[in-house]
CSV table of C-alpha atoms in Angstrom, one decimal:
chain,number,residue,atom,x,y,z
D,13,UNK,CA,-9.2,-18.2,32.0
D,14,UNK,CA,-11.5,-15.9,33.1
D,15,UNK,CA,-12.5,-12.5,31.9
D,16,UNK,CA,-11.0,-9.2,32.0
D,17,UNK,CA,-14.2,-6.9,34.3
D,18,UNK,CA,-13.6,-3.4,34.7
D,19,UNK,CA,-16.6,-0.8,35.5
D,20,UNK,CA,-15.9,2.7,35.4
D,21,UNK,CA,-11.9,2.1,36.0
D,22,UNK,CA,-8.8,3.9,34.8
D,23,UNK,CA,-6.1,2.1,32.8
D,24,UNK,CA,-4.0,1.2,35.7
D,25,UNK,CA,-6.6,-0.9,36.6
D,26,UNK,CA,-7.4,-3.0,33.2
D,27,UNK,CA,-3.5,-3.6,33.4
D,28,UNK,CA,-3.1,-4.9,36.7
D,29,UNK,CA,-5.9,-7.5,35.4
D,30,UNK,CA,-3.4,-8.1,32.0
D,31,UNK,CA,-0.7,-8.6,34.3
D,32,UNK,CA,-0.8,-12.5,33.5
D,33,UNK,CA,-0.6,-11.6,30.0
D,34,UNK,CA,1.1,-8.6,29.0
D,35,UNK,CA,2.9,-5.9,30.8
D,36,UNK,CA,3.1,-3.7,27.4
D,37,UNK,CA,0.5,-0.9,27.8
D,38,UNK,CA,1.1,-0.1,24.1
D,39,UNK,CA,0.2,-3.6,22.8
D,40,UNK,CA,-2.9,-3.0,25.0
D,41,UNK,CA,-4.4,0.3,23.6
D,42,UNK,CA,-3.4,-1.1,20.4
D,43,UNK,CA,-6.1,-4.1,21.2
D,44,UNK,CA,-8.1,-1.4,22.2
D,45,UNK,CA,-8.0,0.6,19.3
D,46,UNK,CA,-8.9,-2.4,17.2
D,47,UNK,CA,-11.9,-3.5,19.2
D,48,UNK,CA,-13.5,-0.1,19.1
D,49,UNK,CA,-13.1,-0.3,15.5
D,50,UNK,CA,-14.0,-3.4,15.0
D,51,UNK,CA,-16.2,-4.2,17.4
D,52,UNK,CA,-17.7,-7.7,15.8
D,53,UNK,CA,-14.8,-9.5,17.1
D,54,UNK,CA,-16.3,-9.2,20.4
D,55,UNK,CA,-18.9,-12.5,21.7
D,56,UNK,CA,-22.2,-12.2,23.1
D,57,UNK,CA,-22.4,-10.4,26.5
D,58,UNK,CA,-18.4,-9.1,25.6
D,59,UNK,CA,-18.3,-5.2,25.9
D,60,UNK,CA,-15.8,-2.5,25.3
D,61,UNK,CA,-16.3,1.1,26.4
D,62,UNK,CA,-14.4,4.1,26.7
D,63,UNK,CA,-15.4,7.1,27.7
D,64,UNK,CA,-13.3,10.8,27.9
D,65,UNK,CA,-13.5,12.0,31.6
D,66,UNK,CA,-13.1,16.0,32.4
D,67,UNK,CA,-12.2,17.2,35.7
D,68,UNK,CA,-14.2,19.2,37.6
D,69,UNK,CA,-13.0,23.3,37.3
D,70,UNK,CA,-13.6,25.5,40.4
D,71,UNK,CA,-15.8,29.0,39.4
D,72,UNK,CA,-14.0,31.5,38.6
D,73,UNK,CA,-10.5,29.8,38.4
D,74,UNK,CA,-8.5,29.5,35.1
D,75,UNK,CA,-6.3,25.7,34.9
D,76,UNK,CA,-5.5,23.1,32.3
D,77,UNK,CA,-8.0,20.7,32.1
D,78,UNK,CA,-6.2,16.8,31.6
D,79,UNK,CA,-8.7,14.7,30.7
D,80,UNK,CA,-8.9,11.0,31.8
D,81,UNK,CA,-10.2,8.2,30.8
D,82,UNK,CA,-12.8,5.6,32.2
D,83,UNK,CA,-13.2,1.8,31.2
D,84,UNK,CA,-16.2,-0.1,31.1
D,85,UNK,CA,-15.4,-3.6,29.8
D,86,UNK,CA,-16.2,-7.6,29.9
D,87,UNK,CA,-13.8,-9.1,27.1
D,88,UNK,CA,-12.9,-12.9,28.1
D,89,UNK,CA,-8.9,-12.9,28.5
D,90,UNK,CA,-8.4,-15.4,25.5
D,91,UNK,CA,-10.0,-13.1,23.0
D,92,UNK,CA,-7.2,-10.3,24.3
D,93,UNK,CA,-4.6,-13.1,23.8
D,94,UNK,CA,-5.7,-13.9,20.2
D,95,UNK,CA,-5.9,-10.2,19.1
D,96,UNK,CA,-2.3,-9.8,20.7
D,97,UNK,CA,-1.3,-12.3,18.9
D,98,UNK,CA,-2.9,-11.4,15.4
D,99,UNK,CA,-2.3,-8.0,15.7
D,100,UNK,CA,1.4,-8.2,17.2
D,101,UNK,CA,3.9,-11.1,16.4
D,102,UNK,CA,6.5,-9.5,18.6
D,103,UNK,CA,3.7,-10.4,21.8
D,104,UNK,CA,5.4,-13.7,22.6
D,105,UNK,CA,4.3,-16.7,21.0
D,106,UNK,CA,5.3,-18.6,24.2
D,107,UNK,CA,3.0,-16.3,26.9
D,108,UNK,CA,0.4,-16.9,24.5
D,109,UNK,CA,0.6,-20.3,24.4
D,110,UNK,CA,0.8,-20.6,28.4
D,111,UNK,CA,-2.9,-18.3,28.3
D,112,UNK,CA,-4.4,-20.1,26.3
D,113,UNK,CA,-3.0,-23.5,27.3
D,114,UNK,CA,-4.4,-22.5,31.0
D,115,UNK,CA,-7.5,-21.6,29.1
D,116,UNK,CA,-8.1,-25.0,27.6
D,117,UNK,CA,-7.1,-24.1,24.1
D,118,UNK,CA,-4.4,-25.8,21.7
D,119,UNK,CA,-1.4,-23.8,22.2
D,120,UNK,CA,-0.8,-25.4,18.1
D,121,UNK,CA,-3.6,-23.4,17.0
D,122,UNK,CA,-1.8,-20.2,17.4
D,123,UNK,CA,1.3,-21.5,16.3
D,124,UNK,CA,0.8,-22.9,13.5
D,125,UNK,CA,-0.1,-19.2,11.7
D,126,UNK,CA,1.7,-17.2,9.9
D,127,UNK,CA,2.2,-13.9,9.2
D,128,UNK,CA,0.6,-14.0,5.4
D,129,UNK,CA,-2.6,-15.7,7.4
D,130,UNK,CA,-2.9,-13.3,10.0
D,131,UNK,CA,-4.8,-11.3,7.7
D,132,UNK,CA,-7.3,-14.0,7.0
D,133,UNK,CA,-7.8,-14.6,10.4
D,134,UNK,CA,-8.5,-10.9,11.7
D,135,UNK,CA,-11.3,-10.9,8.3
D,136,UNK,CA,-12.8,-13.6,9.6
D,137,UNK,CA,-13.2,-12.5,13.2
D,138,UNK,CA,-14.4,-9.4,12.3
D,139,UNK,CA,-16.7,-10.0,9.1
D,140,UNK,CA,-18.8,-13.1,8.1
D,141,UNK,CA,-17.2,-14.3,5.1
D,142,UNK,CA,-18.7,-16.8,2.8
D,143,UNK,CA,-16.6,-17.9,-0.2
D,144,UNK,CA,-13.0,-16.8,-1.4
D,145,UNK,CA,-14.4,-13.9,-3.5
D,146,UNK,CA,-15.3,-12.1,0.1
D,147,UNK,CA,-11.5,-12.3,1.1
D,148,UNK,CA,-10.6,-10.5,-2.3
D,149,UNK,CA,-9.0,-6.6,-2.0
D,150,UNK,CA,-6.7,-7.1,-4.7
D,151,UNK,CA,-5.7,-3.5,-6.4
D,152,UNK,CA,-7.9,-2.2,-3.6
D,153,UNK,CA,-6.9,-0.6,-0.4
D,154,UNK,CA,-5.6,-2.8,2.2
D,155,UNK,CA,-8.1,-3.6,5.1
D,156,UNK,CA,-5.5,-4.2,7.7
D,157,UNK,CA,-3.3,-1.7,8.2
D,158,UNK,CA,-3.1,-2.6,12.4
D,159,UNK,CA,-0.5,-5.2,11.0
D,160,UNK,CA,2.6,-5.8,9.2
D,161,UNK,CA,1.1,-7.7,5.7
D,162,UNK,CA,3.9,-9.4,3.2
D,163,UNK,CA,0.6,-8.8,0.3
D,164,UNK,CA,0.3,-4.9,0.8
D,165,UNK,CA,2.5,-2.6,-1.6
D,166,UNK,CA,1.5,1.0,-1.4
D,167,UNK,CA,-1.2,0.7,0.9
D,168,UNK,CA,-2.9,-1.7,-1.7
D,169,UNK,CA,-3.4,-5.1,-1.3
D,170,UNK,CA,-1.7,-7.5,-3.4
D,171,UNK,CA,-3.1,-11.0,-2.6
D,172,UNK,CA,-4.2,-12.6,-5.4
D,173,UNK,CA,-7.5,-15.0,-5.2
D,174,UNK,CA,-5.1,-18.4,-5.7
D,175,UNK,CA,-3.1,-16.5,-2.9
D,176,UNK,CA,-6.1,-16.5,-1.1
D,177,UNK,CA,-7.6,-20.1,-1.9
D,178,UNK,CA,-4.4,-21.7,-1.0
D,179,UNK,CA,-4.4,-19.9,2.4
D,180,UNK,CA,-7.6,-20.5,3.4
D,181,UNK,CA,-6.9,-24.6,2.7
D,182,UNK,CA,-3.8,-24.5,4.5
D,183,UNK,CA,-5.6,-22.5,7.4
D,184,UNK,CA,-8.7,-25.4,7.5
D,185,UNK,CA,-5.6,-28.3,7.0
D,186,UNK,CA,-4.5,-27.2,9.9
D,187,UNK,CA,-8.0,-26.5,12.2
D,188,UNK,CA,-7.3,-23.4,12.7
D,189,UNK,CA,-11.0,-22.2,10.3
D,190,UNK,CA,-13.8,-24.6,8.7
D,191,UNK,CA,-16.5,-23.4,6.2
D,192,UNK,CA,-19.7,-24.1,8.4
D,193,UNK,CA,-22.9,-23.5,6.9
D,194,UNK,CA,-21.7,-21.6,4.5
D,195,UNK,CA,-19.5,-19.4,6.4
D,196,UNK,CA,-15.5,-19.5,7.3
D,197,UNK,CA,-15.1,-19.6,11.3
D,198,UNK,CA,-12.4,-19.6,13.8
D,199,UNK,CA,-12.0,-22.8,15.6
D,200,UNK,CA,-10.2,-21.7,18.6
């Protein structure tokens, strides 16, 4: 699977290269959103740019300015698939199995999480976490609110640190993470 190249485009354009993936513009700007915030997912030589694009206005003339927007980006296609996945259980489990089976990945790897690990999972891509005590928000404001969490009650997150022990086992039981020099990383 290749990547997903777009220089100075319009989003027309990124989704007729997500066409083999995902038709849903929404789950795509939602992937977006999270990226720009989050932008430590993202591999060496992966970029993400957006940039707010003004027409031209003629001297003299009064009109509504509708801004547009322009892409600049070089994410590889099965990072897209695994944030769809993470961010968005409804993004079908099947598709993403046939990406990332095309890609050379495990289709079990993605299948085998579930919801409560999700949360786990989007940590560790986006933060280097080195013991159990670094996955720990309990009483504290929930970090992930781009997903549905069964831990968070009131916008506080409810996991408790044997919550979080016996996830991150059952996630390395499975391959999905190990604990490599001192730090928990994906496997996929």
């Amino acid at each position: 699977m290749d990547n997903l190249r777009v220089e100075n485009g319009e989003f027309h354009e990124v989704m007729k290269q997500l066409n083999d993936i995902t038709n849903q513009g929404v789950l795509v700007r939602k992937i977006f959103d999270f990226i720009k915030n989050n932008n430590e997912v993202l591999s060496e030589g992966e970029y993400f740019k957006e940039e707010i694009t003004y027409p031209p206005m003629r001297a003299g003339v009064m009109s509504f300015m509708i801004p547009g927007t322009k892409y600049n980006i070089n994410i590889k296609k099965t990072t897209i698939v695994v944030l769809a996945f993470l961010l968005d259980l409804s993004f079908s489990r099947g598709i993403a199995s046939l990406a990332l089976g095309v890609a050379g990945f495990s289709t079990q790897t993605l299948q085998s999480i579930e919801d409560k690990e999700r949360c786990l999972m989007l940590d560790i891509l986006m933060k280097e976490k080195k013991d159990n005590n670094d996955f720990n928000y309990y009483e504290r404001k929930c970090i992930q609110n781009d997903i549905e969490c069964p831990f968070r009650y009131n916008h506080n997150c409810q996991r408790t640190i044997q919550e979080i022990e016996a996830l991150l086992t059952n996630l390395e039981k499975k391959e999905v993470i190990a604990h490599v020099s001192r730090k928990y990383k994906n496997i996929f």
